[in-house]
Coordinates of C-alpha atoms and ligand atoms in Angstrom, one line a residue:
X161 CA 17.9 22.3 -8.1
X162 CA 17.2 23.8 -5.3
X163 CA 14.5 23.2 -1.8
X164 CA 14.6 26.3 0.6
X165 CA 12.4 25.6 4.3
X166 CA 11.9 28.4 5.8
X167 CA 10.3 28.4 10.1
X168 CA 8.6 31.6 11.1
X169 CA 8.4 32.0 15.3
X170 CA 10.9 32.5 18.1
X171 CA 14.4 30.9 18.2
X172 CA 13.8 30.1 14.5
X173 CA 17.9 29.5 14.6
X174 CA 16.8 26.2 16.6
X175 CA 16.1 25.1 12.8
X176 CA 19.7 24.3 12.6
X177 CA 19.9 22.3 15.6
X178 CA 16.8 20.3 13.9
X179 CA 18.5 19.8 10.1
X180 CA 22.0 19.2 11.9
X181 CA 23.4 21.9 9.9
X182 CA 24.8 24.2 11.7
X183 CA 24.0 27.5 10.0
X184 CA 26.9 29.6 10.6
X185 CA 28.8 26.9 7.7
X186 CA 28.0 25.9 4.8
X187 CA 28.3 22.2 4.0
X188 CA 29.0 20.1 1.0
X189 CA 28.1 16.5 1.3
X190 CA 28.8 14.3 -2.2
X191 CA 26.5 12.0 -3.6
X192 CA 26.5 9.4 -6.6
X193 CA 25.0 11.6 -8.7
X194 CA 26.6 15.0 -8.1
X195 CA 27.0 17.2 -4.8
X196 CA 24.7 18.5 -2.3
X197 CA 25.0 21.8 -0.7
X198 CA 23.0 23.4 2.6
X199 CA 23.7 26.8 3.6
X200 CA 21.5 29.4 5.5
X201 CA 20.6 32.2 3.2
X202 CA 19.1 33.7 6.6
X203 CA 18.9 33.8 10.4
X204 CA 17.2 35.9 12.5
X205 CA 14.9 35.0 15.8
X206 CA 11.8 35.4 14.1
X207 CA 12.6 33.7 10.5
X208 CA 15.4 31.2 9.5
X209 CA 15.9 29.5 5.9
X210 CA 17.9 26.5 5.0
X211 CA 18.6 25.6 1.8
X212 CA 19.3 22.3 0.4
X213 CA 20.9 23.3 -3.3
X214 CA 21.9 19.7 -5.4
X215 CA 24.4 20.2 -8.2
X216 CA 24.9 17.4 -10.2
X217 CA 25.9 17.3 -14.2
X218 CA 23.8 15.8 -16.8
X219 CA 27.7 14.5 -18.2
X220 CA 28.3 12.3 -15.5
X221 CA 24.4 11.1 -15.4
X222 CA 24.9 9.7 -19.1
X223 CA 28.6 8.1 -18.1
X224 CA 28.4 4.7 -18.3
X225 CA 24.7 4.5 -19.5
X226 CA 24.5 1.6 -22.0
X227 CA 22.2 2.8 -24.7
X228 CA 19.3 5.7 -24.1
X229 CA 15.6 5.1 -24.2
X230 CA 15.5 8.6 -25.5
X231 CA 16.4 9.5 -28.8
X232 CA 18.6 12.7 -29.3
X233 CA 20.9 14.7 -26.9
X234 CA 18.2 14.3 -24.6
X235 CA 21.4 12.6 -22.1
X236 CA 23.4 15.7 -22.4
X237 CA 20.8 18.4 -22.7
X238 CA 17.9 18.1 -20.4
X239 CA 16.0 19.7 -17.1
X240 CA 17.8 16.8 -14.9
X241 CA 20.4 19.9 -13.5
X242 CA 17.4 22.4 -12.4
X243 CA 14.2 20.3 -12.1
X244 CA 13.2 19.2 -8.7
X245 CA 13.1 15.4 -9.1
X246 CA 13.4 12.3 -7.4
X247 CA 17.2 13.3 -6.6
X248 CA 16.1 15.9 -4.8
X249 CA 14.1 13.2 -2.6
X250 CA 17.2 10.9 -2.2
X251 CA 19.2 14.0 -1.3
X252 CA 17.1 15.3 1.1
X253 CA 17.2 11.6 2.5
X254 CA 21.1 11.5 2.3
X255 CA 21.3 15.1 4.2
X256 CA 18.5 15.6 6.2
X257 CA 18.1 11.7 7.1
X258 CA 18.6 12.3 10.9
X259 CA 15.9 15.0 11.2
X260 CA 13.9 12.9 9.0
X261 CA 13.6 10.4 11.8
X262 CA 12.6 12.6 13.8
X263 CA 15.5 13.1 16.4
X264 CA 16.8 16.4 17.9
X265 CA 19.3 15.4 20.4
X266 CA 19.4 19.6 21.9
X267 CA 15.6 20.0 21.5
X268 CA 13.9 16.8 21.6
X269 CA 10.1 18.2 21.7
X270 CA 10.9 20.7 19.5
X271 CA 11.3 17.5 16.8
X272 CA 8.0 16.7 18.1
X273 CA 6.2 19.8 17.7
X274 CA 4.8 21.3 14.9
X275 CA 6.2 24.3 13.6
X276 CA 5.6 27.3 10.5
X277 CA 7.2 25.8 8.0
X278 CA 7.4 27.1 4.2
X279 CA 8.9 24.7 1.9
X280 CA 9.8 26.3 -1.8
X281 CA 10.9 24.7 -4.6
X282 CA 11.5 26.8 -7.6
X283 CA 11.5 24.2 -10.6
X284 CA 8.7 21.3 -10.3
X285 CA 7.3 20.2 -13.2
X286 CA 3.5 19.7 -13.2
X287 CA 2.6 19.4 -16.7
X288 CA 0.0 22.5 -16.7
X289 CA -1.7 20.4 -14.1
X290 CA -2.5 23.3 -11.9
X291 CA -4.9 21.1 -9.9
X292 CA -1.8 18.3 -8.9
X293 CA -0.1 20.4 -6.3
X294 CA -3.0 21.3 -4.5
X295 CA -4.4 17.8 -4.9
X296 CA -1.0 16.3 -3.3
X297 CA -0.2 19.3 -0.6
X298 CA -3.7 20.4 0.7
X299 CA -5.3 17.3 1.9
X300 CA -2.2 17.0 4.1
X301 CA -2.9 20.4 5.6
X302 CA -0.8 23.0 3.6
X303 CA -2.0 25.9 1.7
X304 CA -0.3 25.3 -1.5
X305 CA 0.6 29.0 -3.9
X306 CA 1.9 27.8 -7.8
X307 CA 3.3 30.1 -9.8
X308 CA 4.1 29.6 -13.6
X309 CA 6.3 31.6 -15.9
X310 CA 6.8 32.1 -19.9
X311 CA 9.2 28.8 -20.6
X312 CA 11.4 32.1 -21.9
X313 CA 10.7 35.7 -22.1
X314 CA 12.6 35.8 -25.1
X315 CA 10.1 33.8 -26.9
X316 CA 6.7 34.4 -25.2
X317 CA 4.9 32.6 -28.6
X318 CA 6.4 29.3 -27.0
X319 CA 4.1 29.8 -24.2
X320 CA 4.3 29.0 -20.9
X321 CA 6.7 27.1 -18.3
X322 CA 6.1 23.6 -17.4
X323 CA 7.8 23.9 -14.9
X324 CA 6.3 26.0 -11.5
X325 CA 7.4 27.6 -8.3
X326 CA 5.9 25.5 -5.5
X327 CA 5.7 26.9 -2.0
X328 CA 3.5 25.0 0.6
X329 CA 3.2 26.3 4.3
X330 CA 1.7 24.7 7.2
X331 CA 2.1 23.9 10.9
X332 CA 3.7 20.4 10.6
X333 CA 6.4 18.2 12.5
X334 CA 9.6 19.2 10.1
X335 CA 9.9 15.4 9.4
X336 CA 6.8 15.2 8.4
X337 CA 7.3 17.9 5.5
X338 CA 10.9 16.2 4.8
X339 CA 8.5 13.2 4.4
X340 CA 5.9 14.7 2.5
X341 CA 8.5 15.7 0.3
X342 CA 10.3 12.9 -0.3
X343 CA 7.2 11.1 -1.1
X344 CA 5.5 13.5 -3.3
X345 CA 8.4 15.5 -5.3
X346 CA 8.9 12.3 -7.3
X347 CA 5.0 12.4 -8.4
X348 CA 5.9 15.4 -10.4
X349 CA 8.3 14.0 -12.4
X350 CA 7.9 11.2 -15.4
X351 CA 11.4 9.7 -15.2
X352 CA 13.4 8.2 -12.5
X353 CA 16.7 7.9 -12.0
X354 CA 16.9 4.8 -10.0
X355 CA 15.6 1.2 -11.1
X356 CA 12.1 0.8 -9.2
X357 CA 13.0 -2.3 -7.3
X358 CA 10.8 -3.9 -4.8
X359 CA 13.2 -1.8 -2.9
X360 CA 11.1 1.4 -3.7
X361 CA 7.8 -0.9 -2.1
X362 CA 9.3 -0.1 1.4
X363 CA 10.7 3.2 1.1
X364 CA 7.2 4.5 0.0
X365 CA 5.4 3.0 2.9
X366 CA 7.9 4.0 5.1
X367 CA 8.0 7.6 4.2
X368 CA 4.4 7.5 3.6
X369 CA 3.8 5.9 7.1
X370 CA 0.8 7.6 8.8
X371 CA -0.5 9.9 5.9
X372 CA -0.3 7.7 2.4
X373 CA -2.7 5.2 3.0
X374 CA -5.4 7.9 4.2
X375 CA -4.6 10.3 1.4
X376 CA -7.0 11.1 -0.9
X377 CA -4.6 10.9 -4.3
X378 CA -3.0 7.8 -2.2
X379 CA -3.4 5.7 -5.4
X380 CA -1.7 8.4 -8.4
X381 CA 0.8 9.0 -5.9
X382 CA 1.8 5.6 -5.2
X383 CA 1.5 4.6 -9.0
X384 CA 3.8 7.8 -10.3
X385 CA 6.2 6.9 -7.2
X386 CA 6.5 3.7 -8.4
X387 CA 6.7 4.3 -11.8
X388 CA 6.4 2.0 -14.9
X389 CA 6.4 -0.9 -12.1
X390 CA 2.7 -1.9 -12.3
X391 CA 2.9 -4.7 -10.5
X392 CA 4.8 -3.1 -7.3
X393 CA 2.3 -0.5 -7.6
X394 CA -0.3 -2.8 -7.3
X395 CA 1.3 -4.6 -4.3
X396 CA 2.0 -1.2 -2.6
X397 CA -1.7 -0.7 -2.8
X398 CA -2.8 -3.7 -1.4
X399 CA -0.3 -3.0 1.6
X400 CA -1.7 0.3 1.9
X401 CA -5.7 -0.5 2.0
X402 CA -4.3 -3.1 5.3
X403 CA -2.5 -0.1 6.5
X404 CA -5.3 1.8 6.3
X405 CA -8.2 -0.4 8.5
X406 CA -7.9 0.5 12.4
X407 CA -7.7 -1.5 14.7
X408 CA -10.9 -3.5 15.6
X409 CA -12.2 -5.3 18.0
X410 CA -10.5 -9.1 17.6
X411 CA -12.6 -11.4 15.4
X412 CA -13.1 -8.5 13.0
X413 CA -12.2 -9.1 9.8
X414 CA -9.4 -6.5 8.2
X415 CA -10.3 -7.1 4.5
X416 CA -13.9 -5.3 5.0
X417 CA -12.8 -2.2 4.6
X418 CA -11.1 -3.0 1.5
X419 CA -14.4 -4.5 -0.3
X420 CA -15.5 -1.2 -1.2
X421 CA -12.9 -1.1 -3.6
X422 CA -12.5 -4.6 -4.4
X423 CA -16.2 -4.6 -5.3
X424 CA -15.5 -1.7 -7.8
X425 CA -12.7 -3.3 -9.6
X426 CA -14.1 -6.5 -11.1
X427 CA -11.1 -8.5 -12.3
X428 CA -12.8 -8.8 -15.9
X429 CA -11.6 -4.8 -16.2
X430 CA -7.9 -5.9 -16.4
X431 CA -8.4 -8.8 -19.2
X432 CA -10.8 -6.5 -21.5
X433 CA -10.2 -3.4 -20.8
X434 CA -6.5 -2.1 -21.8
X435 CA -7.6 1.5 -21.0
X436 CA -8.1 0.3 -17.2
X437 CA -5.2 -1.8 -17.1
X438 CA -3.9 0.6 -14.6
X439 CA -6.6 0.2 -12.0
X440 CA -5.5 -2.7 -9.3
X441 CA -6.6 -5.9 -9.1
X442 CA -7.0 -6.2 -5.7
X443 CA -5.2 -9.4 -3.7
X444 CA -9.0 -10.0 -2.3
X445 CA -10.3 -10.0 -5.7
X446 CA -8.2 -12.4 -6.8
X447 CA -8.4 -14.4 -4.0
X448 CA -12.3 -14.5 -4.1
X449 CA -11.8 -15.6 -7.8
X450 CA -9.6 -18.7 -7.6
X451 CA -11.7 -19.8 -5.1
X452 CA -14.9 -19.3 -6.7
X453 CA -13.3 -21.2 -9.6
X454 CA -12.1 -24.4 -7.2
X455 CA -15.2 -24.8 -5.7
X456 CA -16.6 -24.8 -9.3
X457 CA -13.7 -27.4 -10.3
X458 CA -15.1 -29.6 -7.7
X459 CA -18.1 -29.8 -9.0
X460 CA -20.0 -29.2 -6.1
X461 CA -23.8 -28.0 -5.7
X462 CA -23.5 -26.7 -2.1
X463 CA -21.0 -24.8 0.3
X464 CA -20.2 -24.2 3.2
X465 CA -18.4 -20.9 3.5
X466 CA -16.6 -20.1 7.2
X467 CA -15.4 -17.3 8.7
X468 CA -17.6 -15.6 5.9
X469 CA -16.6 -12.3 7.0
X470 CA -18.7 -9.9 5.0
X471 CA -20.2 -12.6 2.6
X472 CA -17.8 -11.5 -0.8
X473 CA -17.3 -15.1 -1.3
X474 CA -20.9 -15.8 -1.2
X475 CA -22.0 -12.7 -3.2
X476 CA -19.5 -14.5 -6.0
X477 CA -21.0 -17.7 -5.6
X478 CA -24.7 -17.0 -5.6
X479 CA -24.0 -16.0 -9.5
X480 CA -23.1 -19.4 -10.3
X481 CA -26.1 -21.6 -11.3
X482 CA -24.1 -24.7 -10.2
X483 CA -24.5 -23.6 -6.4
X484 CA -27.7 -24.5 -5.4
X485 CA -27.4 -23.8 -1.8
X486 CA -24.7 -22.0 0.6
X487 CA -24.8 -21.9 4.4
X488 CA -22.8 -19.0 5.7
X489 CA -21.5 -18.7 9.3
X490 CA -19.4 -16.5 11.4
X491 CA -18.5 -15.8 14.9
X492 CA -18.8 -12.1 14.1
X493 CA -22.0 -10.7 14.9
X494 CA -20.7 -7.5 13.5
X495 CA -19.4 -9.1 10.2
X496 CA -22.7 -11.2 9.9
X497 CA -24.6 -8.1 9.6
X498 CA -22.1 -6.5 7.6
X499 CA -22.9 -9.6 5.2
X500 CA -26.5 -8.9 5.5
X501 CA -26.1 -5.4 4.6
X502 CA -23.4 -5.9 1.4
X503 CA -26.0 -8.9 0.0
X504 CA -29.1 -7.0 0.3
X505 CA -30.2 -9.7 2.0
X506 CA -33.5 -7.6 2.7
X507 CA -34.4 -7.0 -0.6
X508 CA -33.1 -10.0 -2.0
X509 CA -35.1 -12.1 -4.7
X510 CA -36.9 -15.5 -3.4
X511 CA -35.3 -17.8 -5.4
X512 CA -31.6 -16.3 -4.7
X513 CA -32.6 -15.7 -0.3
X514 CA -33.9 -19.6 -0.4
X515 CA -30.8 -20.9 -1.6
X516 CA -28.9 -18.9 1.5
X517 CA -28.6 -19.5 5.2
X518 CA -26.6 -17.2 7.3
X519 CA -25.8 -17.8 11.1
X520 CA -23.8 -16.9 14.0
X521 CA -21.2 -19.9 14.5
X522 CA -17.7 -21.0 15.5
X523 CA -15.5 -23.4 13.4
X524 CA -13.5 -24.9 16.0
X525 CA -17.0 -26.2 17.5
X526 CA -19.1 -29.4 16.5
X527 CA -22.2 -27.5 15.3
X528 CA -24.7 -29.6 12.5
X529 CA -25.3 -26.4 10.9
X530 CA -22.8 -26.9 9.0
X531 CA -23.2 -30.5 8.0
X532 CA -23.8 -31.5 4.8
X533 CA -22.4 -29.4 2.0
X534 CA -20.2 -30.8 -0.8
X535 CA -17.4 -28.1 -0.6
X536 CA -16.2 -25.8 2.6
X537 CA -14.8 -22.9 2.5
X538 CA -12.4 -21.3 4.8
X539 CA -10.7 -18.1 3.5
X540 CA -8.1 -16.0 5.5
X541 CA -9.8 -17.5 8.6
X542 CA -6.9 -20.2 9.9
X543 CA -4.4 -17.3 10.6
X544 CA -7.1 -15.7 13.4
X545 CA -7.0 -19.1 15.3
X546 CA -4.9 -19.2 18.2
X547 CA -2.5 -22.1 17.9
X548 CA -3.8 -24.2 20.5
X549 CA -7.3 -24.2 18.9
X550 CA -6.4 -25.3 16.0
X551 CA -6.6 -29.0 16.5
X552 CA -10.0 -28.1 17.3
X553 CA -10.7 -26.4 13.9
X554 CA -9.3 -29.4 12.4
X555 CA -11.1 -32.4 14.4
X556 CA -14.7 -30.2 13.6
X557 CA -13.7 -29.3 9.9
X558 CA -12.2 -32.5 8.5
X559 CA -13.5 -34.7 11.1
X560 CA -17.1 -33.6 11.8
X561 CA -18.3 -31.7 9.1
X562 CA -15.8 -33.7 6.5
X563 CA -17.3 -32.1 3.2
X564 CA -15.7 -34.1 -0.3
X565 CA -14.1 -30.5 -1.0
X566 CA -12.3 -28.2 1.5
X567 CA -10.9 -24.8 0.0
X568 CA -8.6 -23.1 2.5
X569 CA -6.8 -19.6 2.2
X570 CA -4.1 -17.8 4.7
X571 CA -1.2 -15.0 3.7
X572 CA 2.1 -16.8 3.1
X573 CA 4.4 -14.7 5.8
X574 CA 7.8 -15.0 3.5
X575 CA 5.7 -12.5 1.2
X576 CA 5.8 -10.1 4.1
X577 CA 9.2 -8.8 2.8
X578 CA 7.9 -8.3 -0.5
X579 CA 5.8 -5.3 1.2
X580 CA 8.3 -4.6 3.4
X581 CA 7.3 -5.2 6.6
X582 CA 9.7 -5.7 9.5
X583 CA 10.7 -9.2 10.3
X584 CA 8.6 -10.8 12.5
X585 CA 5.8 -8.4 12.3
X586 CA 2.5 -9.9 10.3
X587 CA -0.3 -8.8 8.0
X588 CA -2.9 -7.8 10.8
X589 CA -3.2 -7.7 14.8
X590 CA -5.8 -10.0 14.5
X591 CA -3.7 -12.5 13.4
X592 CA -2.4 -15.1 15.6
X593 CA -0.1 -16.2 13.4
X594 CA 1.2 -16.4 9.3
X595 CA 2.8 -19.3 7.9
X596 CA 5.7 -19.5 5.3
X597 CA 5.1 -21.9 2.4
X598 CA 6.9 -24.9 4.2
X599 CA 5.0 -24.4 7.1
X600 CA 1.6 -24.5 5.5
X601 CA 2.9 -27.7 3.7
X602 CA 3.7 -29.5 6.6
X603 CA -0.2 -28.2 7.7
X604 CA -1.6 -30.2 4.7
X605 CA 0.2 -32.8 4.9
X606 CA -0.8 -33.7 8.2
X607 CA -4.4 -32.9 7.8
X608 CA -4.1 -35.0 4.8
X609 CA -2.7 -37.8 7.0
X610 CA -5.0 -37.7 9.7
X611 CA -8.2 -37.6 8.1
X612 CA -7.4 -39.1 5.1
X613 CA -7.6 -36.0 2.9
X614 CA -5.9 -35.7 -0.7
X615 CA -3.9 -31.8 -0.7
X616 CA -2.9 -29.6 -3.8
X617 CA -1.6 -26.3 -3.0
X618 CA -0.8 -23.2 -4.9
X619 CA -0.4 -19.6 -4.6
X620 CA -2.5 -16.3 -5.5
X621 CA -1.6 -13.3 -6.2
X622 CA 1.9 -11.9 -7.7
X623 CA 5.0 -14.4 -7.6
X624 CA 8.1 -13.3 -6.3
X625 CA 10.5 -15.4 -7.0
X626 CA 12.1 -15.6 -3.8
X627 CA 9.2 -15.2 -1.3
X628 CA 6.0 -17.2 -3.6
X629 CA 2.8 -15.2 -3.7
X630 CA 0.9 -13.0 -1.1
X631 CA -1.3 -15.7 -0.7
X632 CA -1.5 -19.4 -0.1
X633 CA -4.6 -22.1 -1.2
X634 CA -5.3 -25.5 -0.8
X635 CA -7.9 -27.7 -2.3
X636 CA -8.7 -30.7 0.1
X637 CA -10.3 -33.6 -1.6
X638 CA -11.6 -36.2 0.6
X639 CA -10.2 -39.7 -0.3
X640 CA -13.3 -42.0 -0.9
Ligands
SAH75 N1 -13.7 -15.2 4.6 C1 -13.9 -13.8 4.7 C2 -13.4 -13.1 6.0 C3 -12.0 -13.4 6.4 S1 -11.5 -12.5 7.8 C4 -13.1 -13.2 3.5 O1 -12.2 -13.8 3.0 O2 -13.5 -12.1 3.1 C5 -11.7 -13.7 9.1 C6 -13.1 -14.0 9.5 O3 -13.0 -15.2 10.3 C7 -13.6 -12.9 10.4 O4 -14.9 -12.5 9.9 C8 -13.8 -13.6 11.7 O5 -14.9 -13.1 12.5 C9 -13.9 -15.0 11.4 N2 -13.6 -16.0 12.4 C10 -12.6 -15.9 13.3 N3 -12.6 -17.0 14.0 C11 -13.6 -17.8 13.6 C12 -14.1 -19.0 14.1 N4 -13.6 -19.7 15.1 N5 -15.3 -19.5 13.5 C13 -15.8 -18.8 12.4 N6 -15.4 -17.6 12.0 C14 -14.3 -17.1 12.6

């Protein structure tokens, strides 16, 4: 198995300087699944090659295995030895991990420059997809050549190779092509040869930083990457579309960019529709669903929905015939007319437009407006309060407006870890803060105690069993 990268200028030598390998020596570095090799096959001012050349023994790979998934010799006899796979991604990792990051202690702004660069890799197997490569390589700015032999020119009635020569070339950062690599070499393949642990969450978004969640194929790559793992694909995803919203002005919502989607993947498709059980259910969806479904539970005829962002919530619940009437408010100009647009609130039929009011408003303000409604909603709103206003929220919320139902949502921050975010760092910059399970509890509890509230909480969205769910709800019930 072997990756060749080849940079075409002035000085090309400095690409030694760049990898950390010098290129007058070939090196030899040992990894657990065989040995890794980079040498210089040439060096010359105007064009330099390194070669990264990973030998590792099908023998060994089968050592220890308890029991194959696949039938036959397949342990012993297989392309594990000469396809480009994901070892090739944790070797390049293991070996060129330094340049990865993007350091070059003798040239530092060379590290930060683009340069020609030609990567090769002589064995990738595509399937006959022809399209794939080009799909995965152009959008991120390289022309992409394939070539594809006979499987054997002893036999050409077996037809041709699965397996093609891949060179892309571009002007790129070399850790950005080390990254693109890493990331993409793995999409070819169908098996693994690591367990895809939550583990494999970070390691896509952080080699994918800056380019996954804008990429076109964003969603086959990150479902092939993490392969067979449905479920951390799906979570990958929804860390992904929040990657992907820039920034906005504060008070913005960052789930409006993601309704697009969320609109387009109905939950229903995953419970009847095996064929699409590999499209996502998005977090938002399923959010929006559970609280459509409590403020059905509570039996109430009108609600209050605020912080209403784009109006999914009340798209949802002006399907129900039990909701007779729904006053919407934000503080968001912007996401109010967003909300306009998204309900069609233009062409919108009589009876549907009577039973809606929509207004520019703040929670943590007395405001009659919002007085009167059975059930409140507040969804992913708390977390974009500052602290010190939240008393405020409260005393207006459960003091003021004091609806018999209260249906609150905000991320639960122990989750962070699940998507692999940094300690400390939350969901959005518009939010002002995220609360861990306990914390939210204690919320409740005092709400509960101070305006004489009854509190069940649960969670939405995938369980982990160590960090909960993504997100965290509570159904208030007013006591008498
Ligand atoms: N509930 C919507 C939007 C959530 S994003 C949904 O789940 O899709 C948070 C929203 O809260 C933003 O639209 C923001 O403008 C709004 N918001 C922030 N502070 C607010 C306040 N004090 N009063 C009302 N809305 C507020």
């Amino acid at each position: 198995m072997l990756l060749t990268i080849t940079y075409e200028g002035s000085h090309t030598q400095d690409l030694g300087y760049l990898l950390f390998k010098n290129p007058d020596r070939p090196q030899a570095f040992s990894l657990s699944f065989g040995k890794a090799y980079v040498f210089y096959p040439e060096v010359s001012d105007a064009r330099t090659t390194a070669a990264l050349l990973l030998d590792i023994d099908p023998l060994d790979l089968a050592k220890g295995k308890e029991g194959s998934g696949v039938p036959g010799l397949f342990d012993y006899v297989n392309d594990r030895p000469y396809a480009a796979t994901s070892f090739l991604s944790t070797a390049i990792s293991k070996v060129f991990g330094t340049a990865m990051s993007g350091r070059c202690d003798k040239f530092p702004d060379l590290a930060k420059t683009p340069l020609q660069l030609t990567a090769t890799l002589p064995c990738l197997k595509d399937r006959g997809d022809e399209e794939l490569a080009r799909k995965l390589f152009e959008p991120l700015g390289y022309t992409v050549e394939t070539k594809r032999g006979l499987l054997t020119d002893a036999f050409p009635e077996w037809g041709m190779s699965p397996y093609i020569t891949l060179t892309i070339r571009g002007k790129v950062l070399l850790s950005a092509l080390l990254h693109h690599l890493y990331v993409l070499i793995p999409v070819f393949d169908r098996q693994k040869h690591y367990y895809t642990s939550a583990d494999e969450i970070r390691k896509l978004l952080s080699h994918g930083e800056g380019w996954l969640a804008a990429h076109p194929e964003r969603e086959r790559i990150t479902r092939r990457y993490l392969f067979k793992k449905r479920g951390l694909a799906n979570e990958a995803l929804e860390r992904l579309r929040q990657t992907d919203v820039p920034e906005k002005d504060a008070g913005e919502d960052e789930e409006t960019e993601e309704s697009e989607e969320t609109e387009e993947t109905p939950a229903a498709e995953s419970d009847d529709a095996p064929a699409e059980q590999d499209k996502p259910v998005s977090l938002n969806t399923l959010r929006m669903e559970a609280v459509r479904n409590a403020v059905l539970a509570s039996g109430a005829a009108s609600v209050l929905d605020a912080g209403c962002g784009e109006g999914r919530l009340v798209a949802l619940l002006l399907k129900e015939p039990q909701i007779q009437k729904i006053t919407a408010c934000d503080v968001s100009v912007m996401a109010l007319e967003k909300a306009a647009k998204r309900l069609h609130l233009d062409r919108m039929p009589e009876v549907q437009r009577e039973k809606l009011t929509l207004f520019q408003g703040s929670l943590t303000y007395r405001d009659k407006r919002m007085d009167g409604m059975d059930c409140a909603c507040v969804i992913e709103v708390l977390e974009h309060i500052d602290l010190n206003r939240l008393p405020a929220l409260e005393r207006n919320l459960f003091g003021f407006v004091a609806p018999r139902t209260a249906v609150l949502t905000t991320p639960n921050r122990e989750y962070n870890a699940v998507y692999g975010m940094a300690p400390g760092s939350l969901r959005h910059s518009d939010h002002r803060f995220e609360w861990t399970r306990a914390e939210f509890a204690a919320w409740t509890e005092r709400v509960c105690a101070t305006y004489g509230y009854t509190a069940a909480i649960r969670g939405i969205g995938a369980v982990d069993e160590n960090f909960g769910c993504p997100t965290q709800m509570v159904v208030f019930t007013r006591n008498g």
